[in-house]
GROMACS .gro file of C-alpha atoms in nm:
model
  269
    1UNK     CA    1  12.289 -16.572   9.986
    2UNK     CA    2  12.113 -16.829  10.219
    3UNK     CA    3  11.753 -16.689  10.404
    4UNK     CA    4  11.768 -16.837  10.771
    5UNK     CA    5  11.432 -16.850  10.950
    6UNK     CA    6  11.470 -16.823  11.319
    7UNK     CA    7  11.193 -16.973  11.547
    8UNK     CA    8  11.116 -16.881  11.870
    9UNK     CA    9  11.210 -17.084  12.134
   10UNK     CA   10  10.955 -17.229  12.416
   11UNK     CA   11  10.695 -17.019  12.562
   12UNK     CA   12  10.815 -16.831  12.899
   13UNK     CA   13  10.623 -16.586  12.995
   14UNK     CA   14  10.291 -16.387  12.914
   15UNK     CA   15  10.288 -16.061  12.842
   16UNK     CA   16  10.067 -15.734  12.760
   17UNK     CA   17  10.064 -15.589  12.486
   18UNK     CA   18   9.820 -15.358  12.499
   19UNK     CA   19   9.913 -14.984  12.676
   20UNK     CA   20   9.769 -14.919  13.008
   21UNK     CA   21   9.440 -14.774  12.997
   22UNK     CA   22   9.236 -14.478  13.248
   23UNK     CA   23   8.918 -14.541  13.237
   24UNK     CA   24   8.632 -14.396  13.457
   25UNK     CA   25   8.460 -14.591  13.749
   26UNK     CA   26   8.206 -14.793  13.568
   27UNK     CA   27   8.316 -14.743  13.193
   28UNK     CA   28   8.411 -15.037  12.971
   29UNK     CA   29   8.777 -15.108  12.851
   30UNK     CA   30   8.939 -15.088  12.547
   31UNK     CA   31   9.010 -15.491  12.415
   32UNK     CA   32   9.284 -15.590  12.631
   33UNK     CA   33   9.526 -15.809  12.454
   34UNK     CA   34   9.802 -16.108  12.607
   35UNK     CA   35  10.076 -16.249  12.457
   36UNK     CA   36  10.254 -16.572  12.474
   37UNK     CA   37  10.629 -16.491  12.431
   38UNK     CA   38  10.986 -16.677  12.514
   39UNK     CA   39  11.224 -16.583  12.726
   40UNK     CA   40  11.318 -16.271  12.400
   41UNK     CA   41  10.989 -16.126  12.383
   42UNK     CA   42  10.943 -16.317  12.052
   43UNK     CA   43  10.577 -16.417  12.018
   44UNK     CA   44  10.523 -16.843  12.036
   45UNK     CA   45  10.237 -16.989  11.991
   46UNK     CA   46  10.011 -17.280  12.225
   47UNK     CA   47  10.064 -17.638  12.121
   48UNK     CA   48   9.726 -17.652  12.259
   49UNK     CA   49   9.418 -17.421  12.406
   50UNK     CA   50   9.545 -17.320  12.734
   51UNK     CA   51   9.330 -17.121  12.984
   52UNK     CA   52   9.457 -16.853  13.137
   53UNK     CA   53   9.334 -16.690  13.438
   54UNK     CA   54   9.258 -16.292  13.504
   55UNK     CA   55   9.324 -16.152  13.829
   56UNK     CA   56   9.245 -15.792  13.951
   57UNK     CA   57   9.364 -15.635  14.281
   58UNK     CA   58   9.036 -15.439  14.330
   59UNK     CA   59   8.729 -15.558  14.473
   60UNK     CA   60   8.509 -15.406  14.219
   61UNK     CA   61   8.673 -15.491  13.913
   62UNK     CA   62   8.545 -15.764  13.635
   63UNK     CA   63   8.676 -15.912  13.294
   64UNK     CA   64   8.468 -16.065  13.005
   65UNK     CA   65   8.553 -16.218  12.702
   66UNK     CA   66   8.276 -15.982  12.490
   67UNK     CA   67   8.229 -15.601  12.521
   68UNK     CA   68   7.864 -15.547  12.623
   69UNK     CA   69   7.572 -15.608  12.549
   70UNK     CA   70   7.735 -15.912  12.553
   71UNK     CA   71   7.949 -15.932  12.884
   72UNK     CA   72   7.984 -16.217  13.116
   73UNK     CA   73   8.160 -16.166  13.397
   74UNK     CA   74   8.483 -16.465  13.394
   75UNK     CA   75   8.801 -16.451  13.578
   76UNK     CA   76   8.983 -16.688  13.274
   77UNK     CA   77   8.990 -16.676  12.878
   78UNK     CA   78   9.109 -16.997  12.667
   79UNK     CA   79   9.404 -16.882  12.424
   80UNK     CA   80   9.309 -17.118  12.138
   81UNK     CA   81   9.557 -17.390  11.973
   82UNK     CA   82   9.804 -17.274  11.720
   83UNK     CA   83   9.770 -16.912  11.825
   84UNK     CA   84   9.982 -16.661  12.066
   85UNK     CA   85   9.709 -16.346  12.139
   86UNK     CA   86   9.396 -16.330  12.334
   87UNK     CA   87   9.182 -16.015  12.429
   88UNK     CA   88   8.945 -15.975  12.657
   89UNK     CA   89   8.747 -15.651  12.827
   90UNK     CA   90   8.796 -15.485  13.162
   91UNK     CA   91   8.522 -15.282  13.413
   92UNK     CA   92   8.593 -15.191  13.736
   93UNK     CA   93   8.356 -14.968  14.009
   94UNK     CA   94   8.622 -14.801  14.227
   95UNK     CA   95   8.859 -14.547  14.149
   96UNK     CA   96   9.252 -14.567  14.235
   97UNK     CA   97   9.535 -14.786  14.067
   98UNK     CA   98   9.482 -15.183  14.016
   99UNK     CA   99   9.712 -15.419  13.941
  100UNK     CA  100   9.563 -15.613  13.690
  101UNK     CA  101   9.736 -16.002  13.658
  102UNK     CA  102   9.727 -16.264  13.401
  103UNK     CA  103   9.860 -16.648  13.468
  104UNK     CA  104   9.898 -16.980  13.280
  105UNK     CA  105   9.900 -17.300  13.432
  106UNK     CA  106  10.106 -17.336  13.727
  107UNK     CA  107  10.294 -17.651  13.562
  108UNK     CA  108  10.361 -17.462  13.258
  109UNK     CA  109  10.606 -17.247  13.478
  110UNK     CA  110  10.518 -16.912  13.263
  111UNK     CA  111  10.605 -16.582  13.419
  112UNK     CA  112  10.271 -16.357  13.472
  113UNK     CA  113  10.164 -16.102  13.298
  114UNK     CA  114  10.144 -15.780  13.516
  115UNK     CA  115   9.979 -15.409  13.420
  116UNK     CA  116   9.846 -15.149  13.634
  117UNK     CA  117   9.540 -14.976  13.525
  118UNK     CA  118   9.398 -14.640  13.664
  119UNK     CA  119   9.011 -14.573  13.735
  120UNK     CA  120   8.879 -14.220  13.779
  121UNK     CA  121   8.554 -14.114  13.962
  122UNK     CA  122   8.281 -14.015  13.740
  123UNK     CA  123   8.064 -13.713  13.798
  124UNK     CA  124   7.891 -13.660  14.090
  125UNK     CA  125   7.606 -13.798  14.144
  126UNK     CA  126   7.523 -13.674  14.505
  127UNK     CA  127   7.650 -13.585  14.832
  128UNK     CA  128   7.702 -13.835  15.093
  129UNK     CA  129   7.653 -13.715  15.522
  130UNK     CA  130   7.893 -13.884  15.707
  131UNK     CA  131   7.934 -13.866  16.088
  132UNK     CA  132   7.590 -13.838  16.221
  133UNK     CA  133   7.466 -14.111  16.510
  134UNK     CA  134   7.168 -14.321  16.458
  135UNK     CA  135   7.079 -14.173  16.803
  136UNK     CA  136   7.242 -13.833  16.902
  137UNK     CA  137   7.213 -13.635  17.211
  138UNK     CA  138   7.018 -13.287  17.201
  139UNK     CA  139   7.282 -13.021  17.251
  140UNK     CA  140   7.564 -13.223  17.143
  141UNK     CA  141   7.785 -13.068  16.847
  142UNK     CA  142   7.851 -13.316  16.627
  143UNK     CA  143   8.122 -13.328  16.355
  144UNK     CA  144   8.033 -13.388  16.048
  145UNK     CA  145   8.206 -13.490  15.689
  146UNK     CA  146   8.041 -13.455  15.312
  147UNK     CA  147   8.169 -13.605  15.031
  148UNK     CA  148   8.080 -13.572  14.687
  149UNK     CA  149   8.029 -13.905  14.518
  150UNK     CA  150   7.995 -14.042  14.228
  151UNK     CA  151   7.713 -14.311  14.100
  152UNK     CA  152   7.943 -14.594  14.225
  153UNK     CA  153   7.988 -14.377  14.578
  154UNK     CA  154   8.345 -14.306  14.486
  155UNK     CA  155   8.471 -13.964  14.582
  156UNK     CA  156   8.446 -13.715  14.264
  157UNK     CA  157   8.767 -13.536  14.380
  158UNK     CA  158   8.681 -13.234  14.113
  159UNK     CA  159   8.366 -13.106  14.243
  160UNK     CA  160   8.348 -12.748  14.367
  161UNK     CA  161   8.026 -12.659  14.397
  162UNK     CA  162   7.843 -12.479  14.703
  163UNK     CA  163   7.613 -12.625  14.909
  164UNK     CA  164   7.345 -12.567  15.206
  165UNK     CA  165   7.199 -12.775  15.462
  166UNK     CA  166   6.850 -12.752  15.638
  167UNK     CA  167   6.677 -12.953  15.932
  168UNK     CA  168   6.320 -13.029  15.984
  169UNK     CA  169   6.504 -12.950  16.399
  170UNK     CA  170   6.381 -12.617  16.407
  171UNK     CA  171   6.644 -12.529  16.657
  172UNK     CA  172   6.894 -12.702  16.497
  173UNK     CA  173   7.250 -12.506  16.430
  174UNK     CA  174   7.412 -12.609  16.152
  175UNK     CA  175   7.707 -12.513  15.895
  176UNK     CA  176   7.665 -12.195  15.701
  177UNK     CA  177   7.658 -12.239  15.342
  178UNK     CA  178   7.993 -12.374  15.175
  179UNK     CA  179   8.203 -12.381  14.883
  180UNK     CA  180   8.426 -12.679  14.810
  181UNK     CA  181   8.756 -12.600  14.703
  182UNK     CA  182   9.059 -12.777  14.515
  183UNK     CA  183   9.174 -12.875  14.836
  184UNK     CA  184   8.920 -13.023  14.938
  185UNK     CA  185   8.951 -13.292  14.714
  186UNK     CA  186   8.559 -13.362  14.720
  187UNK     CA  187   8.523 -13.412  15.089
  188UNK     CA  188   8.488 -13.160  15.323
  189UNK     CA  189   8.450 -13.202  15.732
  190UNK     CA  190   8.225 -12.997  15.981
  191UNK     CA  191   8.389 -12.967  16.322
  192UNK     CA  192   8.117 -12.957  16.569
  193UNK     CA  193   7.904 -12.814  16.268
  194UNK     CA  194   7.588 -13.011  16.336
  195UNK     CA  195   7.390 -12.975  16.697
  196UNK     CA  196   7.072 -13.091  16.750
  197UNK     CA  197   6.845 -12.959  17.024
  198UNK     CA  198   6.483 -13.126  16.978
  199UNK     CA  199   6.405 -13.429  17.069
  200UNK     CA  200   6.200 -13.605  16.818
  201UNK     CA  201   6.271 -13.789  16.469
  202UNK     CA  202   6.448 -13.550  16.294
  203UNK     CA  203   6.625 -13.477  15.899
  204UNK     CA  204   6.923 -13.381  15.759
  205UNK     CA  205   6.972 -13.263  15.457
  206UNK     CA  206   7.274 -13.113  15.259
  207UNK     CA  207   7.199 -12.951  14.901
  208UNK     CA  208   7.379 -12.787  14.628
  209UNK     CA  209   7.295 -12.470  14.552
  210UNK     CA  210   7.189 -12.499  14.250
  211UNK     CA  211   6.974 -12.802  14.332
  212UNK     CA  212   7.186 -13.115  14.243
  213UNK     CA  213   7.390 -13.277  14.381
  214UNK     CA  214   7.197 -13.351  14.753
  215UNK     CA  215   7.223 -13.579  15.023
  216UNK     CA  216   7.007 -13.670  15.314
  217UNK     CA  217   6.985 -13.867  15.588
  218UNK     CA  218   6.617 -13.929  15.782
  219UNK     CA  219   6.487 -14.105  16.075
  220UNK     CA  220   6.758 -13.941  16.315
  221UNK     CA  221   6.615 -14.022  16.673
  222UNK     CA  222   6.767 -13.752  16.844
  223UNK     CA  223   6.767 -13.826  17.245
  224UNK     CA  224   6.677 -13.579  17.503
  225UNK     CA  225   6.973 -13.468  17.709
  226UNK     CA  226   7.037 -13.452  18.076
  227UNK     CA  227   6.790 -13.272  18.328
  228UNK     CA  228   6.859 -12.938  18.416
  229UNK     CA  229   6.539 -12.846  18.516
  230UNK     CA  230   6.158 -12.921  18.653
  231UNK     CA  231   5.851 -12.851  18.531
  232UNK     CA  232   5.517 -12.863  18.761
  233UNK     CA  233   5.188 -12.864  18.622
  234UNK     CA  234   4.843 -12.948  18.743
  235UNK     CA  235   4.803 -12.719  19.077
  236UNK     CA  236   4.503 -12.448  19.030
  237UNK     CA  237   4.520 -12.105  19.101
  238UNK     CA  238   4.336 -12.124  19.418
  239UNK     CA  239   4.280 -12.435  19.656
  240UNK     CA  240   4.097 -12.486  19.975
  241UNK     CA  241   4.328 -12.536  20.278
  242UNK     CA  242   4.415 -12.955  20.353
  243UNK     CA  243   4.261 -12.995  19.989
  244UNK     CA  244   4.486 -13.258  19.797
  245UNK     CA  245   4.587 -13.168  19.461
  246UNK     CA  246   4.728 -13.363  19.173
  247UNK     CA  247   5.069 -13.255  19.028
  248UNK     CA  248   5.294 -13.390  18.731
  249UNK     CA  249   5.640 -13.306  18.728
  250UNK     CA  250   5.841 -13.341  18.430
  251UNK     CA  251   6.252 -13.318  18.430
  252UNK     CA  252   6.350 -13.128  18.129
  253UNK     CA  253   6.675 -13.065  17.963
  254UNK     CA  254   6.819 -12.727  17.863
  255UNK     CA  255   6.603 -12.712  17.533
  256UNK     CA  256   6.246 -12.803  17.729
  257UNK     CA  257   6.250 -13.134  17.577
  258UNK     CA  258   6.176 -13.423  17.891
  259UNK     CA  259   6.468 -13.553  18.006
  260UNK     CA  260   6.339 -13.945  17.963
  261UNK     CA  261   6.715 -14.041  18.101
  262UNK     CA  262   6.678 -13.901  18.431
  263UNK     CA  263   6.626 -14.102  18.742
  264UNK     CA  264   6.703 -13.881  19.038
  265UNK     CA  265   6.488 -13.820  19.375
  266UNK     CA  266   6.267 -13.518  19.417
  267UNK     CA  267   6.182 -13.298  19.724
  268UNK     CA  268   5.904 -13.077  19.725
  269UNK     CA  269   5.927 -12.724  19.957
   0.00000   0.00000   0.00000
């Protein structure tokens, strides 16, 4: 009987060895672990502490060596001499599929290390009004699109609650009162739902039911529209033959706000 040891052969590739992980927008990773392996997927160790450099297809994503409370954001983690594992910690703040990628040194000729990793919206946090102009016309439907977000502003495609909208535009129409549905997938869209008719600064707000999750947008300068009309004050009830008289005409659009746009000729009869 004769024991043969069998060694691996040179280092070719990195490799991870931890499962992929789901993991909610904003929630820490499990320790995520590389390997050095040869061209068999036998593990071989550094001759010496090589750094190896993290890459992550999402803008929002970060890697530290430590778990918090002591995280520090890096985009590389030394694998030390004499060894052939190295962990570190993933975060990420937007939901969809990453590719997450791990290189050695481009002279070293290694093949990367590639594993997806999925990040979920959290719950919602509140509801987001998309679609309104900073400066909308009064009597102008305008379509409108809520989503449900989460703390990071990612869509929480789960929420299905009913919700309500008011205006400080008294004469305002808006969308009756809703409920999301699967379908909907968290974001739901208004056509023509939102028309404003006075001109002034004006709110919008959007509100569960129950009271959370809302969303609101303010400081809406909502623009008179076109001139449809004239309005002349200033004459009295009676007035002496020849006598002159001061008048003020104002143009006014369809909802009696003045029509500050309009720059037509007048005739008086």
């Amino acid at each position: 009987i004769q024991t043969v040891t069998i060694y691996p052969a040179d280092i070719a590739k990195l490799e991870f060895v931890t499962a992929p992980q789901v993991l909610l927008a904003g929630e820490e990773s499990s320790p995520i672990s590389i390997e050095t392996q040869d061209e068999y997927g036998n593990a071989a160790v550094v001759d010496a502490t090589t750094t190896l450099n993290l890459i992550t297809s999402s803008p929002a994503g970060h890697f530290s060596i430590m778990p918090a409370p002591g995280w520090s954001d890096v985009n590389s983690v030394p694998i030390s001499s004499g060894t052939y594992q190295v962990k570190f910690y993933y975060q990420d703040f937007r939901t969809g599929e990453h590719e997450l990628r791990c290189s050695g040194p481009v002279e070293y000729g290694w093949d990367d290390a590639v594993q997806n990793i999925v990040i979920k919206s959290s719950t919602v946090h509140h509801l987001a009004i998309v679609g309104i102009p900073e400066s909308p016309v009064a009597g102008i439907a305008l379509d409108i699109t809520i989503r449900a977000e989460d703390v990071h502003d990612n869509i929480s495609s789960d929420y299905l609650g009913t919700i309500q909208f008011s205006s400080n535009d008294s004469q305002a129409s808006l969308p009756a009162t809703y409920k999301f549905t699967v379908s909907d997938s968290g974001v739901h869209t208004f056509l023509s739902g939102v028309t404003f008719r006075t001109a002034d600064t004006t709110t919008l707000r959007v509100q569960d039911i129950d009271g959370e999750p809302f969303g609101e947008l303010t400081g809406i300068n909502v623009l008179p529209g076109d001139c449809v009309s004239f309005q002349v004050t200033g004459l009295p009830e009676a007035v002496p033959v020849g006598t002159p008289c001061d008048v003020e005409v104002k143009a006014l659009d369809n909802w009696q706000n003045v029509a500050t746009r309009y720059s037509g000729t007048i005739t008086f009869t």
